[in-house]
Amino acid sequence: MTLQDDFHKLSEKIKQYRDEARVQMHLAREDVKDEWDDLEKDWERFRHKMDQVLHDTQDAGHESRETLNRLGEDLKKGYQNIRKKL
């Protein structure tokens, strides 16, 4: 086998890895986008719930505040997870 053959095989293997990585990147982007879209819906729910709790601050029960806190923590973790993936 010649040096040219060796380089040709190497080039083909690199191309294969590159193509596979490209497909994986595309799929990962779609997964992250789907995750982002879900988080955005949760963000809107969080904001709505927060507005309710802040508006009714004196009447807001402990359970409402805890729910809001859990939603906020889940959102924070979700956005941190996306940051890590990017």
mmCIF file of N, CA and C in Angstrom, residues 4-83:
data_model
loop_
_atom_site.group_PDB
_atom_site.id
_atom_site.type_symbol
_atom_site.label_atom_id
_atom_site.label_comp_id
_atom_site.label_asym_id
_atom_site.label_seq_id
_atom_site.Cartn_x
_atom_site.Cartn_y
_atom_site.Cartn_z
ATOM 1 N N GLN A 4 -0.054 7.371 -0.654
ATOM 2 C CA GLN A 4 -1.285 7.981 -1.175
ATOM 3 C C GLN A 4 -2.510 7.177 -0.734
ATOM 4 N N ASP A 5 -2.412 5.859 -0.787
ATOM 5 C CA ASP A 5 -3.517 5.006 -0.350
ATOM 6 C C ASP A 5 -3.807 5.211 1.146
ATOM 7 N N ASP A 6 -2.745 5.288 1.919
ATOM 8 C CA ASP A 6 -2.904 5.503 3.358
ATOM 9 C C ASP A 6 -3.621 6.822 3.637
ATOM 10 N N PHE A 7 -3.181 7.877 2.957
ATOM 11 C CA PHE A 7 -3.808 9.184 3.149
ATOM 12 C C PHE A 7 -5.245 9.191 2.636
ATOM 13 N N HIS A 8 -5.504 8.488 1.561
ATOM 14 C CA HIS A 8 -6.860 8.411 1.026
ATOM 15 C C HIS A 8 -7.776 7.706 2.040
ATOM 16 N N LYS A 9 -7.328 6.603 2.625
ATOM 17 C CA LYS A 9 -8.109 5.889 3.632
ATOM 18 C C LYS A 9 -8.345 6.770 4.857
ATOM 19 N N LEU A 10 -7.293 7.465 5.271
ATOM 20 C CA LEU A 10 -7.418 8.375 6.405
ATOM 21 C C LEU A 10 -8.438 9.465 6.104
ATOM 22 N N SER A 11 -8.349 10.020 4.906
ATOM 23 C CA SER A 11 -9.277 11.068 4.504
ATOM 24 C C SER A 11 -10.722 10.561 4.502
ATOM 25 N N GLU A 12 -10.938 9.368 4.009
ATOM 26 C CA GLU A 12 -12.283 8.787 3.968
ATOM 27 C C GLU A 12 -12.813 8.539 5.377
ATOM 28 N N LYS A 13 -11.949 8.064 6.269
ATOM 29 C CA LYS A 13 -12.362 7.812 7.649
ATOM 30 C C LYS A 13 -12.726 9.125 8.340
ATOM 31 N N ILE A 14 -11.923 10.156 8.123
ATOM 32 C CA ILE A 14 -12.205 11.475 8.701
ATOM 33 C C ILE A 14 -13.523 12.003 8.160
ATOM 34 N N LYS A 15 -13.746 11.843 6.865
ATOM 35 C CA LYS A 15 -15.008 12.295 6.245
ATOM 36 C C LYS A 15 -16.197 11.578 6.883
ATOM 37 N N GLN A 16 -16.052 10.267 7.101
ATOM 38 C CA GLN A 16 -17.129 9.499 7.731
ATOM 39 C C GLN A 16 -17.414 10.037 9.135
ATOM 40 N N TYR A 17 -16.362 10.225 9.931
ATOM 41 C CA TYR A 17 -16.536 10.760 11.287
ATOM 42 C C TYR A 17 -17.174 12.147 11.254
ATOM 43 N N ARG A 18 -16.724 12.954 10.307
ATOM 44 C CA ARG A 18 -17.248 14.314 10.169
ATOM 45 C C ARG A 18 -18.732 14.282 9.839
ATOM 46 N N ASP A 19 -19.124 13.424 8.895
ATOM 47 C CA ASP A 19 -20.533 13.319 8.515
ATOM 48 C C ASP A 19 -21.387 12.831 9.687
ATOM 49 N N GLU A 20 -20.878 11.853 10.418
ATOM 50 C CA GLU A 20 -21.607 11.354 11.583
ATOM 51 C C GLU A 20 -21.752 12.442 12.641
ATOM 52 N N ALA A 21 -20.700 13.187 12.861
ATOM 53 C CA ALA A 21 -20.743 14.272 13.847
ATOM 54 C C ALA A 21 -21.732 15.347 13.414
ATOM 55 N N ARG A 22 -21.779 15.626 12.125
ATOM 56 C CA ARG A 22 -22.706 16.637 11.601
ATOM 57 C C ARG A 22 -24.152 16.219 11.885
ATOM 58 N N VAL A 23 -24.466 14.953 11.643
ATOM 59 C CA VAL A 23 -25.820 14.453 11.907
ATOM 60 C C VAL A 23 -26.130 14.550 13.402
ATOM 61 N N GLN A 24 -25.170 14.145 14.233
ATOM 62 C CA GLN A 24 -25.377 14.210 15.679
ATOM 63 C C GLN A 24 -25.568 15.652 16.151
ATOM 64 N N MET A 25 -24.806 16.568 15.576
ATOM 65 C CA MET A 25 -24.952 17.983 15.939
ATOM 66 C C MET A 25 -26.335 18.492 15.560
ATOM 67 N N HIS A 26 -26.799 18.112 14.388
ATOM 68 C CA HIS A 26 -28.124 18.551 13.944
ATOM 69 C C HIS A 26 -29.196 18.020 14.902
ATOM 70 N N LEU A 27 -29.090 16.735 15.252
ATOM 71 C CA LEU A 27 -30.059 16.147 16.170
ATOM 72 C C LEU A 27 -29.979 16.801 17.549
ATOM 73 N N ALA A 28 -28.773 17.080 17.999
ATOM 74 C CA ALA A 28 -28.592 17.727 19.300
ATOM 75 C C ALA A 28 -29.213 19.112 19.292
ATOM 76 N N ARG A 29 -29.020 19.836 18.190
ATOM 77 C CA ARG A 29 -29.616 21.165 18.090
ATOM 78 C C ARG A 29 -31.128 21.090 18.196
ATOM 79 N N GLU A 30 -31.720 20.098 17.525
ATOM 80 C CA GLU A 30 -33.171 19.940 17.572
ATOM 81 C C GLU A 30 -33.626 19.598 18.987
ATOM 82 N N ASP A 31 -32.875 18.733 19.668
ATOM 83 C CA ASP A 31 -33.221 18.391 21.046
ATOM 84 C C ASP A 31 -33.157 19.617 21.944
ATOM 85 N N VAL A 32 -32.109 20.393 21.794
ATOM 86 C CA VAL A 32 -31.951 21.595 22.613
ATOM 87 C C VAL A 32 -33.059 22.588 22.290
ATOM 88 N N LYS A 33 -33.408 22.723 21.018
ATOM 89 C CA LYS A 33 -34.484 23.645 20.642
ATOM 90 C C LYS A 33 -35.803 23.198 21.250
ATOM 91 N N ASP A 34 -36.083 21.899 21.197
ATOM 92 C CA ASP A 34 -37.311 21.386 21.807
ATOM 93 C C ASP A 34 -37.316 21.655 23.312
ATOM 94 N N GLU A 35 -36.177 21.432 23.934
ATOM 95 C CA GLU A 35 -36.059 21.691 25.369
ATOM 96 C C GLU A 35 -36.277 23.172 25.666
ATOM 97 N N TRP A 36 -35.703 24.036 24.826
ATOM 98 C CA TRP A 36 -35.876 25.484 24.975
ATOM 99 C C TRP A 36 -37.348 25.861 24.859
ATOM 100 N N ASP A 37 -38.022 25.329 23.858
ATOM 101 C CA ASP A 37 -39.440 25.643 23.656
ATOM 102 C C ASP A 37 -40.273 25.236 24.871
ATOM 103 N N ASP A 38 -39.976 24.062 25.428
ATOM 104 C CA ASP A 38 -40.690 23.617 26.625
ATOM 105 C C ASP A 38 -40.410 24.550 27.800
ATOM 106 N N LEU A 39 -39.151 24.949 27.949
ATOM 107 C CA LEU A 39 -38.801 25.859 29.047
ATOM 108 C C LEU A 39 -39.476 27.218 28.883
ATOM 109 N N GLU A 40 -39.610 27.671 27.660
ATOM 110 C CA GLU A 40 -40.267 28.959 27.431
ATOM 111 C C GLU A 40 -41.733 28.913 27.869
ATOM 112 N N LYS A 41 -42.397 27.794 27.626
ATOM 113 C CA LYS A 41 -43.780 27.641 28.106
ATOM 114 C C LYS A 41 -43.810 27.657 29.623
ATOM 115 N N ASP A 42 -42.860 26.954 30.239
ATOM 116 C CA ASP A 42 -42.772 26.949 31.698
ATOM 117 C C ASP A 42 -42.460 28.344 32.238
ATOM 118 N N TRP A 43 -41.629 29.089 31.525
ATOM 119 C CA TRP A 43 -41.290 30.457 31.914
ATOM 120 C C TRP A 43 -42.548 31.321 31.962
ATOM 121 N N GLU A 44 -43.377 31.192 30.952
ATOM 122 C CA GLU A 44 -44.621 31.969 30.916
ATOM 123 C C GLU A 44 -45.534 31.594 32.077
ATOM 124 N N ARG A 45 -45.631 30.309 32.389
ATOM 125 C CA ARG A 45 -46.431 29.870 33.542
ATOM 126 C C ARG A 45 -45.855 30.415 34.837
ATOM 127 N N PHE A 46 -44.525 30.379 34.947
ATOM 128 C CA PHE A 46 -43.855 30.900 36.134
ATOM 129 C C PHE A 46 -44.160 32.383 36.308
ATOM 130 N N ARG A 47 -44.011 33.126 35.213
ATOM 131 C CA ARG A 47 -44.259 34.576 35.296
ATOM 132 C C ARG A 47 -45.705 34.862 35.695
ATOM 133 N N HIS A 48 -46.634 34.133 35.134
ATOM 134 C CA HIS A 48 -48.047 34.320 35.460
ATOM 135 C C HIS A 48 -48.286 34.003 36.941
ATOM 136 N N LYS A 49 -47.732 32.884 37.401
ATOM 137 C CA LYS A 49 -47.901 32.491 38.803
ATOM 138 C C LYS A 49 -47.246 33.514 39.729
ATOM 139 N N MET A 50 -46.071 34.004 39.342
ATOM 140 C CA MET A 50 -45.379 35.000 40.149
ATOM 141 C C MET A 50 -46.215 36.269 40.252
ATOM 142 N N ASP A 51 -46.778 36.706 39.130
ATOM 143 C CA ASP A 51 -47.622 37.899 39.152
ATOM 144 C C ASP A 51 -48.807 37.710 40.090
ATOM 145 N N GLN A 52 -49.387 36.504 40.066
ATOM 146 C CA GLN A 52 -50.510 36.222 40.959
ATOM 147 C C GLN A 52 -50.081 36.294 42.418
ATOM 148 N N VAL A 53 -48.969 35.645 42.726
ATOM 149 C CA VAL A 53 -48.497 35.609 44.110
ATOM 150 C C VAL A 53 -48.130 37.014 44.573
ATOM 151 N N LEU A 54 -47.450 37.772 43.732
ATOM 152 C CA LEU A 54 -47.055 39.130 44.126
ATOM 153 C C LEU A 54 -48.276 40.038 44.275
ATOM 154 N N HIS A 55 -49.264 39.853 43.437
ATOM 155 C CA HIS A 55 -50.474 40.678 43.506
ATOM 156 C C HIS A 55 -51.260 40.353 44.777
ATOM 157 N N ASP A 56 -51.314 39.095 45.110
ATOM 158 C CA ASP A 56 -52.075 38.649 46.276
ATOM 159 C C ASP A 56 -51.148 38.288 47.425
ATOM 160 N N THR A 57 -50.096 39.043 47.586
ATOM 161 C CA THR A 57 -49.029 38.711 48.526
ATOM 162 C C THR A 57 -49.542 38.406 49.927
ATOM 163 N N GLN A 58 -50.475 39.170 50.404
ATOM 164 C CA GLN A 58 -50.951 38.930 51.766
ATOM 165 C C GLN A 58 -51.817 37.679 51.831
ATOM 166 N N ASP A 59 -52.521 37.401 50.731
ATOM 167 C CA ASP A 59 -53.429 36.257 50.726
ATOM 168 C C ASP A 59 -52.771 34.993 50.189
ATOM 169 N N ALA A 60 -51.604 35.136 49.569
ATOM 170 C CA ALA A 60 -50.943 33.971 48.974
ATOM 171 C C ALA A 60 -50.528 33.000 50.069
ATOM 172 N N GLY A 61 -50.973 31.803 49.918
ATOM 173 C CA GLY A 61 -50.666 30.793 50.915
ATOM 174 C C GLY A 61 -49.259 30.268 50.762
ATOM 175 N N HIS A 62 -48.846 29.569 51.777
ATOM 176 C CA HIS A 62 -47.517 28.953 51.781
ATOM 177 C C HIS A 62 -47.383 28.009 50.591
ATOM 178 N N GLU A 63 -48.443 27.281 50.279
ATOM 179 C CA GLU A 63 -48.408 26.326 49.176
ATOM 180 C C GLU A 63 -48.153 27.031 47.834
ATOM 181 N N SER A 64 -48.776 28.165 47.626
ATOM 182 C CA SER A 64 -48.567 28.921 46.385
ATOM 183 C C SER A 64 -47.134 29.398 46.264
ATOM 184 N N ARG A 65 -46.595 29.881 47.373
ATOM 185 C CA ARG A 65 -45.209 30.353 47.351
ATOM 186 C C ARG A 65 -44.251 29.195 47.102
ATOM 187 N N GLU A 66 -44.518 28.041 47.710
ATOM 188 C CA GLU A 66 -43.676 26.864 47.499
ATOM 189 C C GLU A 66 -43.747 26.381 46.050
ATOM 190 N N THR A 67 -44.947 26.402 45.480
ATOM 191 C CA THR A 67 -45.119 26.007 44.078
ATOM 192 C C THR A 67 -44.322 26.924 43.180
ATOM 193 N N LEU A 68 -44.413 28.209 43.434
ATOM 194 C CA LEU A 68 -43.668 29.183 42.643
ATOM 195 C C LEU A 68 -42.172 28.965 42.786
ATOM 196 N N ASN A 69 -41.720 28.713 43.981
ATOM 197 C CA ASN A 69 -40.298 28.471 44.215
ATOM 198 C C ASN A 69 -39.828 27.226 43.470
ATOM 199 N N ARG A 70 -40.612 26.140 43.514
ATOM 200 C CA ARG A 70 -40.255 24.909 42.793
ATOM 201 C C ARG A 70 -40.202 25.146 41.296
ATOM 202 N N LEU A 71 -41.202 25.862 40.772
ATOM 203 C CA LEU A 71 -41.201 26.175 39.346
ATOM 204 C C LEU A 71 -39.946 26.961 38.970
ATOM 205 N N GLY A 72 -39.609 27.934 39.797
ATOM 206 C CA GLY A 72 -38.424 28.750 39.534
ATOM 207 C C GLY A 72 -37.150 27.931 39.551
ATOM 208 N N GLU A 73 -37.019 27.040 40.523
ATOM 209 C CA GLU A 73 -35.823 26.200 40.608
ATOM 210 C C GLU A 73 -35.731 25.253 39.410
ATOM 211 N N ASP A 74 -36.865 24.685 39.009
ATOM 212 C CA ASP A 74 -36.874 23.795 37.840
ATOM 213 C C ASP A 74 -36.474 24.550 36.574
ATOM 214 N N LEU A 75 -36.982 25.764 36.431
ATOM 215 C CA LEU A 75 -36.609 26.581 35.274
ATOM 216 C C LEU A 75 -35.119 26.883 35.275
ATOM 217 N N LYS A 76 -34.616 27.265 36.423
ATOM 218 C CA LYS A 76 -33.189 27.585 36.536
ATOM 219 C C LYS A 76 -32.338 26.388 36.121
ATOM 220 N N LYS A 77 -32.688 25.215 36.618
ATOM 221 C CA LYS A 77 -31.939 24.004 36.273
ATOM 222 C C LYS A 77 -32.063 23.702 34.777
ATOM 223 N N GLY A 78 -33.246 23.912 34.224
ATOM 224 C CA GLY A 78 -33.441 23.659 32.803
ATOM 225 C C GLY A 78 -32.585 24.561 31.937
ATOM 226 N N TYR A 79 -32.557 25.847 32.258
ATOM 227 C CA TYR A 79 -31.737 26.776 31.482
ATOM 228 C C TYR A 79 -30.245 26.495 31.679
ATOM 229 N N GLN A 80 -29.856 26.096 32.888
ATOM 230 C CA GLN A 80 -28.452 25.728 33.116
ATOM 231 C C GLN A 80 -28.074 24.503 32.296
ATOM 232 N N ASN A 81 -28.996 23.560 32.182
ATOM 233 C CA ASN A 81 -28.747 22.358 31.398
ATOM 234 C C ASN A 81 -28.541 22.710 29.927
ATOM 235 N N ILE A 82 -29.353 23.610 29.413
ATOM 236 C CA ILE A 82 -29.175 24.035 28.017
ATOM 237 C C ILE A 82 -27.829 24.717 27.846
ATOM 238 N N ARG A 83 -27.449 25.574 28.785
ATOM 239 C CA ARG A 83 -26.149 26.242 28.695
ATOM 240 C C ARG A 83 -25.020 25.227 28.631
#
